[in-house]
mmCIF file of C-alpha atoms in Angstrom:
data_model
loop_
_atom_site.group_PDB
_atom_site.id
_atom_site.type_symbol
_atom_site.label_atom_id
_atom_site.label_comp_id
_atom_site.label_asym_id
_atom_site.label_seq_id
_atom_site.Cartn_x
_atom_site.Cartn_y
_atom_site.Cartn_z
ATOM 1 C CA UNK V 1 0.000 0.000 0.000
ATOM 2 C CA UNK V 2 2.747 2.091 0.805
ATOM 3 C CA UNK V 3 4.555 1.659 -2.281
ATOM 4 C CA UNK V 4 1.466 2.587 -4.403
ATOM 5 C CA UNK V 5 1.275 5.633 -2.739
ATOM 6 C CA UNK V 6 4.177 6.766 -3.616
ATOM 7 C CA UNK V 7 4.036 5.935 -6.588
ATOM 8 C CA UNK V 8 0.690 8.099 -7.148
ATOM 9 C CA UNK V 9 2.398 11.101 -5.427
ATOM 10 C CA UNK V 10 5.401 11.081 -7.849
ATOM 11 C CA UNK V 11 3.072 10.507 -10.745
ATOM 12 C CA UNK V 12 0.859 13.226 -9.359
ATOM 13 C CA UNK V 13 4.033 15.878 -8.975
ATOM 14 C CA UNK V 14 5.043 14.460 -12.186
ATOM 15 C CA UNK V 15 2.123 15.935 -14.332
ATOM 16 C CA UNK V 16 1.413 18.632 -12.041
ATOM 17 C CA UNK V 17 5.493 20.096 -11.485
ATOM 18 C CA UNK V 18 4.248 21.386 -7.795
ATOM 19 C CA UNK V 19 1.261 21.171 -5.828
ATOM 20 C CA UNK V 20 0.138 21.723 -2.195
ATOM 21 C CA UNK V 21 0.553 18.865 1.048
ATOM 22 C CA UNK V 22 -3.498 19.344 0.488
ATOM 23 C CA UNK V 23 -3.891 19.003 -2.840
ATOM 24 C CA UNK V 24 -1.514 15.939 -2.602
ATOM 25 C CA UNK V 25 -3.530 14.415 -0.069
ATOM 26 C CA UNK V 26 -6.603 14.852 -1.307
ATOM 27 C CA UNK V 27 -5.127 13.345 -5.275
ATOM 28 C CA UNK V 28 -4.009 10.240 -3.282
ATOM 29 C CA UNK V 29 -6.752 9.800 -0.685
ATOM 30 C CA UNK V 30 -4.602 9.825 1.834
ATOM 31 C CA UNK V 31 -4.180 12.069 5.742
ATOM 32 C CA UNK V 32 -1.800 15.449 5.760
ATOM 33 C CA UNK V 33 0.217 13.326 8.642
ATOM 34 C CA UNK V 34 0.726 10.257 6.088
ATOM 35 C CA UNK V 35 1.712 12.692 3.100
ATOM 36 C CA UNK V 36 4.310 14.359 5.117
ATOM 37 C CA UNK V 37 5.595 11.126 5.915
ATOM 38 C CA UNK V 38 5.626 10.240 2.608
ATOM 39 C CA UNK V 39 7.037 13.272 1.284
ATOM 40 C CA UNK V 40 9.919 12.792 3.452
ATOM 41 C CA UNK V 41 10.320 8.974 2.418
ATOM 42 C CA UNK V 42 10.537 10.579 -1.537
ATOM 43 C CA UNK V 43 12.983 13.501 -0.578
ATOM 44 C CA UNK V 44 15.092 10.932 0.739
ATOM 45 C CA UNK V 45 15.153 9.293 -2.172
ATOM 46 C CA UNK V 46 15.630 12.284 -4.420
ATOM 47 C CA UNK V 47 12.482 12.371 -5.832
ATOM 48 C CA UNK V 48 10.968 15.064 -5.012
ATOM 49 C CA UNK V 49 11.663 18.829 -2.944
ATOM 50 C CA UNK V 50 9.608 19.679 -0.416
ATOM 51 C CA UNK V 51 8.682 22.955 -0.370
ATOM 52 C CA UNK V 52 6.552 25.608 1.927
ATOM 53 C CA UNK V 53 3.643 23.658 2.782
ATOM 54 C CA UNK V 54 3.696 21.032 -0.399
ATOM 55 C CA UNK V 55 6.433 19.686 -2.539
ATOM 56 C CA UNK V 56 7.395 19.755 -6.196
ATOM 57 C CA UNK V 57 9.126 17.155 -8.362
ATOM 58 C CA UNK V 58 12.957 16.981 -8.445
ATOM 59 C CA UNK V 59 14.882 18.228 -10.756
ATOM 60 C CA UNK V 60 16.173 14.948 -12.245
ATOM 61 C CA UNK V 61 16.203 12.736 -15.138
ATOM 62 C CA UNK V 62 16.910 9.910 -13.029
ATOM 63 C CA UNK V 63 12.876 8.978 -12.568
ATOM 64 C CA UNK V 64 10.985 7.699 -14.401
ATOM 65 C CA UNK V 65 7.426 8.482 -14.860
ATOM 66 C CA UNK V 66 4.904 5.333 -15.480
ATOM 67 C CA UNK V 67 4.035 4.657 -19.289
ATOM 68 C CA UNK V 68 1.437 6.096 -19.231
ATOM 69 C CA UNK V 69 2.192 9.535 -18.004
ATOM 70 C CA UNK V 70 5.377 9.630 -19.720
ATOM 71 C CA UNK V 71 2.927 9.097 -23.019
ATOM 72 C CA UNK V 72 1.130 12.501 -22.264
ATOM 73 C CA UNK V 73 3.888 14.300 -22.009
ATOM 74 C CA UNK V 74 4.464 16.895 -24.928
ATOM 75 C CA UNK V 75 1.632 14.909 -26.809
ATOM 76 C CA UNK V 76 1.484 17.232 -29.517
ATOM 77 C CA UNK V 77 4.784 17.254 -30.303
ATOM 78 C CA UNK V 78 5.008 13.379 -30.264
ATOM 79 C CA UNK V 79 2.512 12.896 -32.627
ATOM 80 C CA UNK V 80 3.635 15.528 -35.083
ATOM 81 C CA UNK V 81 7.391 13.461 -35.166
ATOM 82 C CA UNK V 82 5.431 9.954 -35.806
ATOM 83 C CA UNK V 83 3.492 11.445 -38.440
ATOM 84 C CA UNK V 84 6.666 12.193 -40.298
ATOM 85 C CA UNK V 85 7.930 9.187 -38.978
ATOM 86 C CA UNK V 86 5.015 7.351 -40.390
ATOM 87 C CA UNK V 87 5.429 9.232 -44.093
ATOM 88 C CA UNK V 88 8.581 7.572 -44.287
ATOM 89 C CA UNK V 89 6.929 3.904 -44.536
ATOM 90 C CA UNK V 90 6.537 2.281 -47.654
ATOM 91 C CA UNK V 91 5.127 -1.030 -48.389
ATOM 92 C CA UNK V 92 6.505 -4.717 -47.474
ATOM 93 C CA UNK V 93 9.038 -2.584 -45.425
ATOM 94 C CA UNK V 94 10.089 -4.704 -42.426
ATOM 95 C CA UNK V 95 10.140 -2.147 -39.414
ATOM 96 C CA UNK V 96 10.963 -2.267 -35.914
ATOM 97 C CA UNK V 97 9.346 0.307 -33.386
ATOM 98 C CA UNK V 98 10.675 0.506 -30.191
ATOM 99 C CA UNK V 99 9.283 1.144 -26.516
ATOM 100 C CA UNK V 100 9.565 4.842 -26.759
ATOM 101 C CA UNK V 101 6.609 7.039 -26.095
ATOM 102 C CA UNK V 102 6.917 9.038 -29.561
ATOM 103 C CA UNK V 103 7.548 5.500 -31.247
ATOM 104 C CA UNK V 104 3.897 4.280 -30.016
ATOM 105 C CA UNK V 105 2.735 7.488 -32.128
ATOM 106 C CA UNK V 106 3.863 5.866 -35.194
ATOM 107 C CA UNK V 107 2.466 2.939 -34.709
ATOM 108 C CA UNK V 108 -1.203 4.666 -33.692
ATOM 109 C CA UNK V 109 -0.528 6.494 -37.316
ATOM 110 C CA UNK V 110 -0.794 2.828 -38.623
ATOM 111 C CA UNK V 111 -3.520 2.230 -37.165
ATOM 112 C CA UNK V 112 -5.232 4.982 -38.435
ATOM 113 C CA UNK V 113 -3.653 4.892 -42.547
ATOM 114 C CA UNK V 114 -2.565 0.741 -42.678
ATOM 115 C CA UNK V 115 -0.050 -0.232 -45.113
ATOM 116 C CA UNK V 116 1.097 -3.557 -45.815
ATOM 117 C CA UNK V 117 3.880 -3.770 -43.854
ATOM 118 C CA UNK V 118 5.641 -6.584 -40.964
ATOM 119 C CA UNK V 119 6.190 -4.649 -37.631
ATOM 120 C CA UNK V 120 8.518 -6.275 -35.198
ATOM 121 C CA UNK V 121 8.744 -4.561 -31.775
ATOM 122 C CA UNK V 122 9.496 -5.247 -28.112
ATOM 123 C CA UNK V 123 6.586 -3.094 -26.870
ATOM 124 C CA UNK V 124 2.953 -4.440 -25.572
ATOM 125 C CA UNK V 125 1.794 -1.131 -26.212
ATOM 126 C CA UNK V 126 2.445 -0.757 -29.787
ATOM 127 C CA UNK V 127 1.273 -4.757 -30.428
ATOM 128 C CA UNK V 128 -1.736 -4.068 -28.786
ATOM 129 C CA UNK V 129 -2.238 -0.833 -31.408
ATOM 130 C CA UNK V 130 -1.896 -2.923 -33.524
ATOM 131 C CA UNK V 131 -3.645 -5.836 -33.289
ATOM 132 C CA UNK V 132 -6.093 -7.129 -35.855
ATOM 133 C CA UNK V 133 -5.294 -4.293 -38.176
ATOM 134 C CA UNK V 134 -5.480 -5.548 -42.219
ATOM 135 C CA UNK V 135 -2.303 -6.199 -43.713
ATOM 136 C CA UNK V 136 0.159 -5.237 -40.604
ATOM 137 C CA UNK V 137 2.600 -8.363 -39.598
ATOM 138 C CA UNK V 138 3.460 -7.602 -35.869
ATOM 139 C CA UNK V 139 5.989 -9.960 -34.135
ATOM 140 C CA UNK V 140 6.603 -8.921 -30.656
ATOM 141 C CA UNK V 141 10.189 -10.286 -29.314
ATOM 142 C CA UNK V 142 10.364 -12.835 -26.385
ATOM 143 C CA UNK V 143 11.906 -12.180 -22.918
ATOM 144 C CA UNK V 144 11.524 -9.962 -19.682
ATOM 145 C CA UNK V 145 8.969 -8.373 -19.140
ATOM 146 C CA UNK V 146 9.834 -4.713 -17.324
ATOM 147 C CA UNK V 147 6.396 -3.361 -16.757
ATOM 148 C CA UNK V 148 7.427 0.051 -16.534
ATOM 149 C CA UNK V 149 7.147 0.832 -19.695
ATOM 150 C CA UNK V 150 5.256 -1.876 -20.939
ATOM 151 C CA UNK V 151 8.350 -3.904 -22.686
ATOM 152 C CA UNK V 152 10.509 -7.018 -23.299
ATOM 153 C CA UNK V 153 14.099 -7.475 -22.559
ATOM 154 C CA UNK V 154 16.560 -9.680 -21.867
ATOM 155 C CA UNK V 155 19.429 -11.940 -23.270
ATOM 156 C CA UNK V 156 16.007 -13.539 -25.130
ATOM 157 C CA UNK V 157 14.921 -10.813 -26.365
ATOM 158 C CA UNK V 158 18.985 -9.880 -27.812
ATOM 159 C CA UNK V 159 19.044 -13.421 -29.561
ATOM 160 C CA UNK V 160 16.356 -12.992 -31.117
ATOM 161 C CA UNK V 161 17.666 -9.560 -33.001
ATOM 162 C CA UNK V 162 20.488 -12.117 -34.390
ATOM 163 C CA UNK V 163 18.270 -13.905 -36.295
ATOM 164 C CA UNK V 164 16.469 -10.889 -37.617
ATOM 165 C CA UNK V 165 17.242 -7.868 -40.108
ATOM 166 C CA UNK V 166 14.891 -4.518 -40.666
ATOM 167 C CA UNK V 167 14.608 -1.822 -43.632
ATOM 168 C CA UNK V 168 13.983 0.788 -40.736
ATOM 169 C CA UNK V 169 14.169 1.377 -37.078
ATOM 170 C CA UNK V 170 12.378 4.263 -35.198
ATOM 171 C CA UNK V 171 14.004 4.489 -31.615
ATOM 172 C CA UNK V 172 13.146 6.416 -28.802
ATOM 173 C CA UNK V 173 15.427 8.389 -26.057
ATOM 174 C CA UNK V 174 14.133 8.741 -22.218
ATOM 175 C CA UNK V 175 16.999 11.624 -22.778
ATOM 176 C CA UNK V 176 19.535 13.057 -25.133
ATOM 177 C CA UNK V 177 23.003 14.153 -22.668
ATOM 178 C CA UNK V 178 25.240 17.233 -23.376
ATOM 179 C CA UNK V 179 27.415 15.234 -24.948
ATOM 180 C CA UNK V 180 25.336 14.366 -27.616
ATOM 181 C CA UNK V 181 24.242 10.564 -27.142
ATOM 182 C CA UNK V 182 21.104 9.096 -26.202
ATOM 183 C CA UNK V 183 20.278 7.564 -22.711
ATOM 184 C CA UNK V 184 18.323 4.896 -21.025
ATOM 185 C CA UNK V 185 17.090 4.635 -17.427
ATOM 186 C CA UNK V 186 17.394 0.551 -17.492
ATOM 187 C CA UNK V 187 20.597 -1.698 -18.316
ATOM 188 C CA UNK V 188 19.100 -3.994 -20.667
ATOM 189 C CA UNK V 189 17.136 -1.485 -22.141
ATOM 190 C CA UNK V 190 20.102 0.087 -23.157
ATOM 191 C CA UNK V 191 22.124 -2.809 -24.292
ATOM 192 C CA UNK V 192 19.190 -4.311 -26.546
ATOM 193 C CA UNK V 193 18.538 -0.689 -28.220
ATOM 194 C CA UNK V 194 22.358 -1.127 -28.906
ATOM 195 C CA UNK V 195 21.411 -4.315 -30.695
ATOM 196 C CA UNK V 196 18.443 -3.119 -32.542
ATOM 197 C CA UNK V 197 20.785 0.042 -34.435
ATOM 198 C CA UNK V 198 23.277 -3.105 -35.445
ATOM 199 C CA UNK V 199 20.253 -4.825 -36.945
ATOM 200 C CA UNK V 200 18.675 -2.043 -39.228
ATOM 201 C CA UNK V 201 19.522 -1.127 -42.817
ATOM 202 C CA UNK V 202 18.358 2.503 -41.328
ATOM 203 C CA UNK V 203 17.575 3.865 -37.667
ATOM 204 C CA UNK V 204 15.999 6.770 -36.906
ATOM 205 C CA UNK V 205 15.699 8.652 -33.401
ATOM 206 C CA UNK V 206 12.097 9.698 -32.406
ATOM 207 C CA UNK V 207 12.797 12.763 -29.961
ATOM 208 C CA UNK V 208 11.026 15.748 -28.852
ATOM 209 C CA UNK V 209 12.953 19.203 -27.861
ATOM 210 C CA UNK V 210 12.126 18.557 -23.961
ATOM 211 C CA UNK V 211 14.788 15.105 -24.189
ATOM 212 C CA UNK V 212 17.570 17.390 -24.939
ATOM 213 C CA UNK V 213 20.225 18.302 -22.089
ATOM 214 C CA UNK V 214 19.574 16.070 -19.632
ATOM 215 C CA UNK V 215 21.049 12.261 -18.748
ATOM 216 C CA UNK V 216 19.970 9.400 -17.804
ATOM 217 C CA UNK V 217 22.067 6.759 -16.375
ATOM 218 C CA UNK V 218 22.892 3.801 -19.066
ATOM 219 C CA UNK V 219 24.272 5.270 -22.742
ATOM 220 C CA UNK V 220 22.530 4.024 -25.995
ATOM 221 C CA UNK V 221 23.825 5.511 -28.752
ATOM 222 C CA UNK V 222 25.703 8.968 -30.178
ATOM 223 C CA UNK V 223 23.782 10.892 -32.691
ATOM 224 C CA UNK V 224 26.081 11.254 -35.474
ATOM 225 C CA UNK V 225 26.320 10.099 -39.229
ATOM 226 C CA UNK V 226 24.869 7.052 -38.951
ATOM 227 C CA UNK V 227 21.286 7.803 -37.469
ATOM 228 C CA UNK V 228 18.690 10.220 -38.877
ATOM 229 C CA UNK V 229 16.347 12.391 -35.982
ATOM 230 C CA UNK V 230 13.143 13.599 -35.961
ATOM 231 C CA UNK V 231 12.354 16.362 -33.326
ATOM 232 C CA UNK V 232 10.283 19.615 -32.898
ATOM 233 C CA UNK V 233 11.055 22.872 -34.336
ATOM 234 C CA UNK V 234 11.408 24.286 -30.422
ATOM 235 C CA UNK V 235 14.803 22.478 -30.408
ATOM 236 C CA UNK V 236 16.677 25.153 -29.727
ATOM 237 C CA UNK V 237 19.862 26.331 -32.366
ATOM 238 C CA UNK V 238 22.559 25.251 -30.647
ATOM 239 C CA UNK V 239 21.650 21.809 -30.423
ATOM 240 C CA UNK V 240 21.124 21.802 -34.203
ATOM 241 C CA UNK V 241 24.224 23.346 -34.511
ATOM 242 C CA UNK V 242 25.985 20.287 -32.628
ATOM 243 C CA UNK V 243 24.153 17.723 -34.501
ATOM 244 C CA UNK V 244 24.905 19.144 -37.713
ATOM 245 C CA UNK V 245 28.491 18.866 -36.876
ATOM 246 C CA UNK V 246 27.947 15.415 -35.927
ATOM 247 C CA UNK V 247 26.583 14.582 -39.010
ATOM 248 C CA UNK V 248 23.176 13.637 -37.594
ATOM 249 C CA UNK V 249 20.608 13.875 -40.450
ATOM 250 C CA UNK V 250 18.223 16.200 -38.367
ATOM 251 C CA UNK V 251 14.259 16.735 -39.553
ATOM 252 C CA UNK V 252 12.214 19.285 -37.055
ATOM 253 C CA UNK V 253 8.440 19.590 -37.325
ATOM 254 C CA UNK V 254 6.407 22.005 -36.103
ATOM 255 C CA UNK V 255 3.298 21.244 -34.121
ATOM 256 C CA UNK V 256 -0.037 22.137 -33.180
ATOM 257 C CA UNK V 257 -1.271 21.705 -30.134
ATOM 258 C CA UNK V 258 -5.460 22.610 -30.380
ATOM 259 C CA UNK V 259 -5.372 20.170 -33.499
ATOM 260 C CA UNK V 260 -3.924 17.035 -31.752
ATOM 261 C CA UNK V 261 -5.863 17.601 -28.853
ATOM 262 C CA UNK V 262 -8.636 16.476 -31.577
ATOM 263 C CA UNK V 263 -6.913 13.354 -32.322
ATOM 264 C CA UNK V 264 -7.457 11.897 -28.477
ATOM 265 C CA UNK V 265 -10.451 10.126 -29.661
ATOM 266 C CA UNK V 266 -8.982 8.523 -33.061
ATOM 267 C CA UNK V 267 -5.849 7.247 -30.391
ATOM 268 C CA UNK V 268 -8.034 5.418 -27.983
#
């Protein structure tokens, strides 16, 4: 019980940046005494601040928000990238889409325009977009399941890549560092996206503008000449400037916000 509720109050500070030991109690049904408690528990940790009579989330890319909050976060953006992503299909491709957040927009743009295509992916999210759709192939990999974020890993999940080759991979970053690489909150997350860019003819990062600067624990990958990137126009110029040296083949799109908030019914 505990546990849970403390995971609702970093998901809670999580969506809403700050909030008040009230409105925190009242979110997770829970007594002021038991929230201060808890507060403390998660300050401890480094989750969260606590602040003048509430807390706010900490300043770090080293949590990780549940799926499904992590989804919601700069929606717009993420489904203007997989709509460019998704122009880039063509038929009988073989294409593997990752666990990422932006990735699962792709594969909801599928859903919406199928194509004949075989998806292969390591994410229960995306299979389950894509289930029973005409013409789409999915093949989800074998191995351990990490349930927060909804995917398989594992040395299963690695031998499996051996034995399989793709025309295109779209690949998602929990963050892009400083120094110009990609980063992973999870170990074998990190080693099997390592895998994936070894088994693709062409791999492209999926990243909104809000990724960029921070770093997560486990390195994936350095953008440079050998990946392509979608992100958002709010990237800032610097940061184009560095991947341009790099040689990173860099697309931004811009985005409208009012007009994908109409789309939340067409990506149930």
């Amino acid at each position: 019980m505990k546990d849970d509720r403390l995971s609702a109050i970093r998901h809670y500070l999580f969506e809403k940046t700050s909030a008040s030991i009230h409105e925190i109690a009242e979110a997770v049904g829970a007594s002021l005494p038991t929230v201060r408690r808890d507060l403390l528990t998660l300050e401890t940790e480094g989750a969260v601040h606590r602040t003048h009579g509430g807390a706010r989330i900490a300043d770090s890319a080293g949590i990780e928000a549940a799926f499904e909050v992590r989804e919601q976060t700069c929606i717009a953006a993420k489904r203007a990238i997989g709509l460019t992503a998704y122009a880039d299909l063509r038929p009988d491709m073989s294409v593997f889409l990752d666990a990422g957040t932006t990735v699962l927009q792709v594969a909801r743009r599928i859903r919406m325009n199928p194509l004949p295509i075989s998806v292969f992916t390591n994410c229960l999210a995306v299979a389950q977009v894509l289930t029973d759709i005409r013409d789409v192939q999915v093949t989800l990999l074998g191995g351990r399941l990490r349930s927060r974020n909804a995917s398989v890993l594992g040395a299963l999940a690695e031998s499996m890549l051996d034995r399989l080759w793709f025309d295109q991979l779209f690949l998602g970053a929990s963050t892009v560092g400083d120094d110009g690489c990609t980063y992973t909150m999870d170990e074998d997350e990190a080693r099997l996206n390592e895998k994936m860019i070894t088994r693709a003819a062409r791999t492209t990062v999926l990243a909104d503008a809000s990724k960029f600067g921070q770093r997560a624990t486990y390195q994936v990958t350095r953008l440079d000449d050998r990946l392509d990137l979608i992100t958002d126009d709010s990237l800032a110029s610097h940061w184009l400037d560095k991947l341009a040296q790099a040689g990173c083949r860099t697309r931004t799109v811009g985005f409208d916000a009012d007009e994908s908030a109409e789309l939340d019914g067409d990506a149930a």
